[in-house]
Structures are given as C-alpha cells and as structure tokens.
mmCIF file of C-alpha atoms in Angstrom:
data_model
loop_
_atom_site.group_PDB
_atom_site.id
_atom_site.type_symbol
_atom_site.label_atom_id
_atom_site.label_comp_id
_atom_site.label_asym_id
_atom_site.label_seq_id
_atom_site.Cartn_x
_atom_site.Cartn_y
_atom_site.Cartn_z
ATOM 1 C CA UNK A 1 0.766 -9.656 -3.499
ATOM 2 C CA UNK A 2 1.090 -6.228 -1.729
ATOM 3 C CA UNK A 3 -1.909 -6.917 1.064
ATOM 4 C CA UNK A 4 -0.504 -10.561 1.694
ATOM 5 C CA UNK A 5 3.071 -8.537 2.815
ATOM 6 C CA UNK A 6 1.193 -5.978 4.761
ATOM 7 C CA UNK A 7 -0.340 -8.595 6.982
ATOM 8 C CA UNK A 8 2.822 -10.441 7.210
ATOM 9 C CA UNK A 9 4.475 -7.384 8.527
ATOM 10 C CA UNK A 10 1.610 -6.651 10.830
ATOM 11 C CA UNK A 11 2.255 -10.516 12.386
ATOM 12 C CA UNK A 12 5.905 -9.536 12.937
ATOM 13 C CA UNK A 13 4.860 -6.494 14.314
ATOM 14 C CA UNK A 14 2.735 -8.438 16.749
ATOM 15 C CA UNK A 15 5.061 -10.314 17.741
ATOM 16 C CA UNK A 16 7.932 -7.731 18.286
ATOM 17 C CA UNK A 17 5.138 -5.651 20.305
ATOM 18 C CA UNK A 18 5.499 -2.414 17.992
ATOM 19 C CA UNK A 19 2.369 -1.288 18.953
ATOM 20 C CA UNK A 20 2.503 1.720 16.683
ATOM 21 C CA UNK A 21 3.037 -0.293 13.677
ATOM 22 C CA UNK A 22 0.701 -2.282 14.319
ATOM 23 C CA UNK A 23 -2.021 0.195 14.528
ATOM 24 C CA UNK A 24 -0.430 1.643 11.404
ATOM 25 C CA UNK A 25 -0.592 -1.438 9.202
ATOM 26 C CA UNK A 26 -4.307 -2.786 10.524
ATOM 27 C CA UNK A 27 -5.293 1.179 9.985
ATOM 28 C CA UNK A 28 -3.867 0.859 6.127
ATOM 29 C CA UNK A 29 -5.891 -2.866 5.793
ATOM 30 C CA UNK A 30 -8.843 -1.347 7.041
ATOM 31 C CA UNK A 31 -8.693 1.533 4.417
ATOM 32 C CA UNK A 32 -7.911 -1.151 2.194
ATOM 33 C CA UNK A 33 -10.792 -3.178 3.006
ATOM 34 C CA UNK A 34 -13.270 0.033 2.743
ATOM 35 C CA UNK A 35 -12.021 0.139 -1.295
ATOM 36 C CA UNK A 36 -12.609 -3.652 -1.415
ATOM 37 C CA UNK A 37 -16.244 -3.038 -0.337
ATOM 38 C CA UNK A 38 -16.765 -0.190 -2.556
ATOM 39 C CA UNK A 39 -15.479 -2.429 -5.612
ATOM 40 C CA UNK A 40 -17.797 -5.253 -4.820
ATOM 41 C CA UNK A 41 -20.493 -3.007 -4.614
ATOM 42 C CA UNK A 42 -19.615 -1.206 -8.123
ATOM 43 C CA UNK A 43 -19.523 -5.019 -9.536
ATOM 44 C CA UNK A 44 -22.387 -6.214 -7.958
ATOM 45 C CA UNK A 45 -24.387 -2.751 -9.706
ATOM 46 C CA UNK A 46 -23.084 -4.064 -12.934
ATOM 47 C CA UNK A 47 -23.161 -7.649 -12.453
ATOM 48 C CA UNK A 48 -25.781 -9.171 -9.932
ATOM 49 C CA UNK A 49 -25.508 -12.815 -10.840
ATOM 50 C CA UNK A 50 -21.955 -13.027 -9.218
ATOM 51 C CA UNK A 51 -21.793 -15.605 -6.671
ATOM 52 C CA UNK A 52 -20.424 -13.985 -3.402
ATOM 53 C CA UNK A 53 -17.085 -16.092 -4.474
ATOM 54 C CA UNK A 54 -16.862 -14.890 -7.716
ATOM 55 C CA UNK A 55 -17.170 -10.712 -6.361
ATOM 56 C CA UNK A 56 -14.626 -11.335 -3.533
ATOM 57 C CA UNK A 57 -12.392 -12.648 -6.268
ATOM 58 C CA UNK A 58 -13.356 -9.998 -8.601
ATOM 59 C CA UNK A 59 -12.909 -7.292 -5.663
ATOM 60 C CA UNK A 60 -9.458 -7.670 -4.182
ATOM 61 C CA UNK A 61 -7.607 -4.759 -4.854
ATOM 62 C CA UNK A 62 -4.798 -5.221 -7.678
ATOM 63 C CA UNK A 63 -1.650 -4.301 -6.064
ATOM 64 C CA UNK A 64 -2.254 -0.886 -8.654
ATOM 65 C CA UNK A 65 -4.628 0.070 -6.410
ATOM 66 C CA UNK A 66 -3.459 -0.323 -3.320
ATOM 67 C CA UNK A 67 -0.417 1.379 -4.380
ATOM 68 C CA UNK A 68 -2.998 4.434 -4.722
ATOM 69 C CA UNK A 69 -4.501 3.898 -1.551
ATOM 70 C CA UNK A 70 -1.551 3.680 0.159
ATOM 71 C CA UNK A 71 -0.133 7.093 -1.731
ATOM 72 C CA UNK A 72 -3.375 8.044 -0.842
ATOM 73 C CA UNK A 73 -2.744 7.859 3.062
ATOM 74 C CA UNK A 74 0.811 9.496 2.952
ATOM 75 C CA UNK A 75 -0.735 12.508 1.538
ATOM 76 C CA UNK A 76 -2.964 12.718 4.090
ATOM 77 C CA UNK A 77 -0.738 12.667 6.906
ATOM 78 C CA UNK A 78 1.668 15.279 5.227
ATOM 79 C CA UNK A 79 -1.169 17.296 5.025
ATOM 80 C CA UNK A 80 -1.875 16.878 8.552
ATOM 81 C CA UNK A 81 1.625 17.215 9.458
ATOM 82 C CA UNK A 82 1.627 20.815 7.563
ATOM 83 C CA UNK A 83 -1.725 21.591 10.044
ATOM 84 C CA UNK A 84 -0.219 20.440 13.051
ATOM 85 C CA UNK A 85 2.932 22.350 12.837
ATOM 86 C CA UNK A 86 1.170 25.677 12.088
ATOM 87 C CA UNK A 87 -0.855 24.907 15.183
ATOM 88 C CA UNK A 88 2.499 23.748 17.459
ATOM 89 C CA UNK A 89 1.078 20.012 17.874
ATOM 90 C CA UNK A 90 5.078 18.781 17.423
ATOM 91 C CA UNK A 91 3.620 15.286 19.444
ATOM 92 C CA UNK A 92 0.948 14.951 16.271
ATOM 93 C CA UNK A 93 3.589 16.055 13.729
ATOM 94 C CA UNK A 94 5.525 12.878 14.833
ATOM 95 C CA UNK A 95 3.166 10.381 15.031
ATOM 96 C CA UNK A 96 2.103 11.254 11.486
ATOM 97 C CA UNK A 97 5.759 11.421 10.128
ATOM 98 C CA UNK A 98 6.284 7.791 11.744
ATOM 99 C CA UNK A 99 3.126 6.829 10.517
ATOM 100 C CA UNK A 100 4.439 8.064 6.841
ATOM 101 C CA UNK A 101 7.792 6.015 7.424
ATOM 102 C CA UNK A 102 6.206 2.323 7.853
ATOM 103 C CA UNK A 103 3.544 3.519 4.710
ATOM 104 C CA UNK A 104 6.521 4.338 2.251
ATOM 105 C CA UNK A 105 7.987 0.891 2.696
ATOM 106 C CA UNK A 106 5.099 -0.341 0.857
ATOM 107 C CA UNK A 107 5.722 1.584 -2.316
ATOM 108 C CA UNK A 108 8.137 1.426 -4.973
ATOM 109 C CA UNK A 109 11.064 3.904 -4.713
ATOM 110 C CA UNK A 110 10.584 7.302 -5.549
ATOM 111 C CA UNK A 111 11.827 8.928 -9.153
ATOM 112 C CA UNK A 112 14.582 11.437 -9.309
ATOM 113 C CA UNK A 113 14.079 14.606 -10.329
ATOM 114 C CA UNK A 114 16.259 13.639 -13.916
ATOM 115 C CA UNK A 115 14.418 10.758 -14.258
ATOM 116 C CA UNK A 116 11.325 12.549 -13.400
ATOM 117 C CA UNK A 117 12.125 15.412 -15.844
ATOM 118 C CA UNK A 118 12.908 13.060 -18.337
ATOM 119 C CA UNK A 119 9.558 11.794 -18.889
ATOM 120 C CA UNK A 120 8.046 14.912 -18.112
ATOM 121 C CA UNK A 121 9.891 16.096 -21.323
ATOM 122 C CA UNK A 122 8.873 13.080 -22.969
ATOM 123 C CA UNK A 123 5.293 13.386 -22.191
ATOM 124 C CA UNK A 124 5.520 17.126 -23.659
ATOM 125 C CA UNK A 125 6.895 16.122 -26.530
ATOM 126 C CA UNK A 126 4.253 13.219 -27.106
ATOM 127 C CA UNK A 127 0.899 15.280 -26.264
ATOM 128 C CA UNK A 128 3.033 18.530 -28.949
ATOM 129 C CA UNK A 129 2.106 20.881 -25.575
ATOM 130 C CA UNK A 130 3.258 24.035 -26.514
ATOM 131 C CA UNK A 131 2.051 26.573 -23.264
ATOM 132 C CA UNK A 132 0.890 26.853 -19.700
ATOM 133 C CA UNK A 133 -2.253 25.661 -21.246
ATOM 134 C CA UNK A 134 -1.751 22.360 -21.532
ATOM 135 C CA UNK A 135 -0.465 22.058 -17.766
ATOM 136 C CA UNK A 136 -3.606 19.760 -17.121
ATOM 137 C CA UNK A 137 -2.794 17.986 -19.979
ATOM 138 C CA UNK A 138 0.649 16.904 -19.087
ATOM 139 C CA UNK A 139 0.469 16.520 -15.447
ATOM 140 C CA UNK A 140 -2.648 13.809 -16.117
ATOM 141 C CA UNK A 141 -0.226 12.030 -18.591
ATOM 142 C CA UNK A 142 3.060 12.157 -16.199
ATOM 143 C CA UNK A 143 0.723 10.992 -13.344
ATOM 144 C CA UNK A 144 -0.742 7.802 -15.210
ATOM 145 C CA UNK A 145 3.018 6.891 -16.483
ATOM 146 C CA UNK A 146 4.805 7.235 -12.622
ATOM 147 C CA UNK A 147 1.931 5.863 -10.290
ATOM 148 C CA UNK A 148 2.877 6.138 -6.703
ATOM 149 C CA UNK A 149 6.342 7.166 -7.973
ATOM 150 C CA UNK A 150 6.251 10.723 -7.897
ATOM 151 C CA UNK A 151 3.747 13.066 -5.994
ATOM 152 C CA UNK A 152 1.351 14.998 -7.631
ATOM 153 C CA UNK A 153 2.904 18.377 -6.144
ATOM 154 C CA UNK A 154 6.508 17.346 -7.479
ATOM 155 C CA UNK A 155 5.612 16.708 -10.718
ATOM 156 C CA UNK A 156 3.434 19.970 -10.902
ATOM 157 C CA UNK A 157 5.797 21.948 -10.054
ATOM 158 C CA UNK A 158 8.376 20.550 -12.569
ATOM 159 C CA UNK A 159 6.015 20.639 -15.491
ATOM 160 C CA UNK A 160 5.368 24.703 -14.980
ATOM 161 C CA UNK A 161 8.770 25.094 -14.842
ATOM 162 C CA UNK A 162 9.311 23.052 -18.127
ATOM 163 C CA UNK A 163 6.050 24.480 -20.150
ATOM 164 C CA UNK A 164 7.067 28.487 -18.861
ATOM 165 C CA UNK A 165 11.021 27.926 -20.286
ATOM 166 C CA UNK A 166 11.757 29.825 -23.478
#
C-alpha cells in the first residue's frame, strides 16, 4: 500500500537526517490524513452504526485516492512555483520544485504524448465527438482513463488540438 511506503520513506529519511524530506513526506501524510477524516465522516453520515473499527477500516484511502491527493499537491506547488517566479522569490521557487521531486516518486510514470494522444483519439472516437463542443466531454473521459498519469493542462491542450484538426 502507497501510505505504508510513504512512512517507510519518511523513517529512512529520519534516519539519513533529510530534514526537508521529512517535512515533505509527514506534510503529504497529514494531507492524507485530513481526506481520511473527511471519508469517515461521509460514512459515518450514511452509516452511524459503524463501530469506530469498522469506519477506520472503511476510511483508509485506496491507493486511487491518494494517487489524487498526491497529484493534488504537485499542482499546487507548480502553481506556486509560477507565483513565486513572477514575484522573484527564486529561494520559494526551489523549495517547491524539491518539494515536487520527492512527491512524483510516489506516482506512476507519466504518459507520453503518443501514448497520451492515442487514447485521446480513442476516447474521441468512443464518445463520436465531432467539435470544440464536446471538449468537456472528452477531457472528463481521458482524465478518468489516465489518473495521476497525465495532468489535466496536458491533456487539455492535446484534445483542442485534436477536436480543432480538419
């Protein structure tokens, strides 16, 4: 399981005394334990005759999710990178891009752009989208079928291209 590695690595990391990765990795548990917490909670609405036992079980994140919320945290930090280099914080912009490093070695290798553009043109061709219109539509589908295996801009940007060609 994804969260048992994490803390592994965070041990190691201990005992190496990488500070920064470290702080990293028991940042990325806490996040994870915030979505654990908001799970239980959305069980326990539905369900409140769960033994505590039986919601902690039924609340761990699937590795799925944490895959999310670990996507989920890179794009936050390139997003922060973007701000601090318009504002000249170059310290900030590399703290975030190391901070991006150790979070990408928790999720699966990224798609090529031709293996990317092959399901993109699969997806069009299984949803019959025909225009610009169905942009939505397709980038939805492409998202569901690559997970944390493509970003959300990427595959945007691919799908205009492929739904404006004549």
């Amino acid at each position: 399981m994804l969260k048992k590695l994490i803390k592994e690595d965070l041990d190691k990391s201990l005992h190496q005394g990488d500070s920064f990765t470290v702080g990293t990795l028991r940042m990325l548990l806490s996040v994870i334990g915030m979505k654990e917490k908001e799970k239980r909670y959305k069980i326990f609405q539905k369900n409140q005759s769960l033994s505590n036992e039986e919601l902690e079980k039924q609340s761990d994140l699937t590795d799925e999710e944490m895959l999310d919320v670990i996507s989920s945290e890179i794009k936050k930090r390139k997003e922060a990178i973007l701000l601090y280099e318009k504002g000249t914080r170059l310290d900030l912009v590399d703290k975030e891009k190391r901070e991006v490093e150790i979070l990408q070695r928790y999720l699966p290798p990224a798609l090529s752009d031709e293996e990317l553009t092959e399901i993109i043109k699969d997806t069009i061709k299984e949803l019959n989208a025909k225009d610009i219109k169905d942009l939505g539509k397709v980038i939805g589908a492409v998202m569901k079928k690559t997970k944390s295996r493509a970003e959300g801009s990427r595959v945007s940007s691919l799908v205009k291209e492929l739904l404006t060609r004549p």
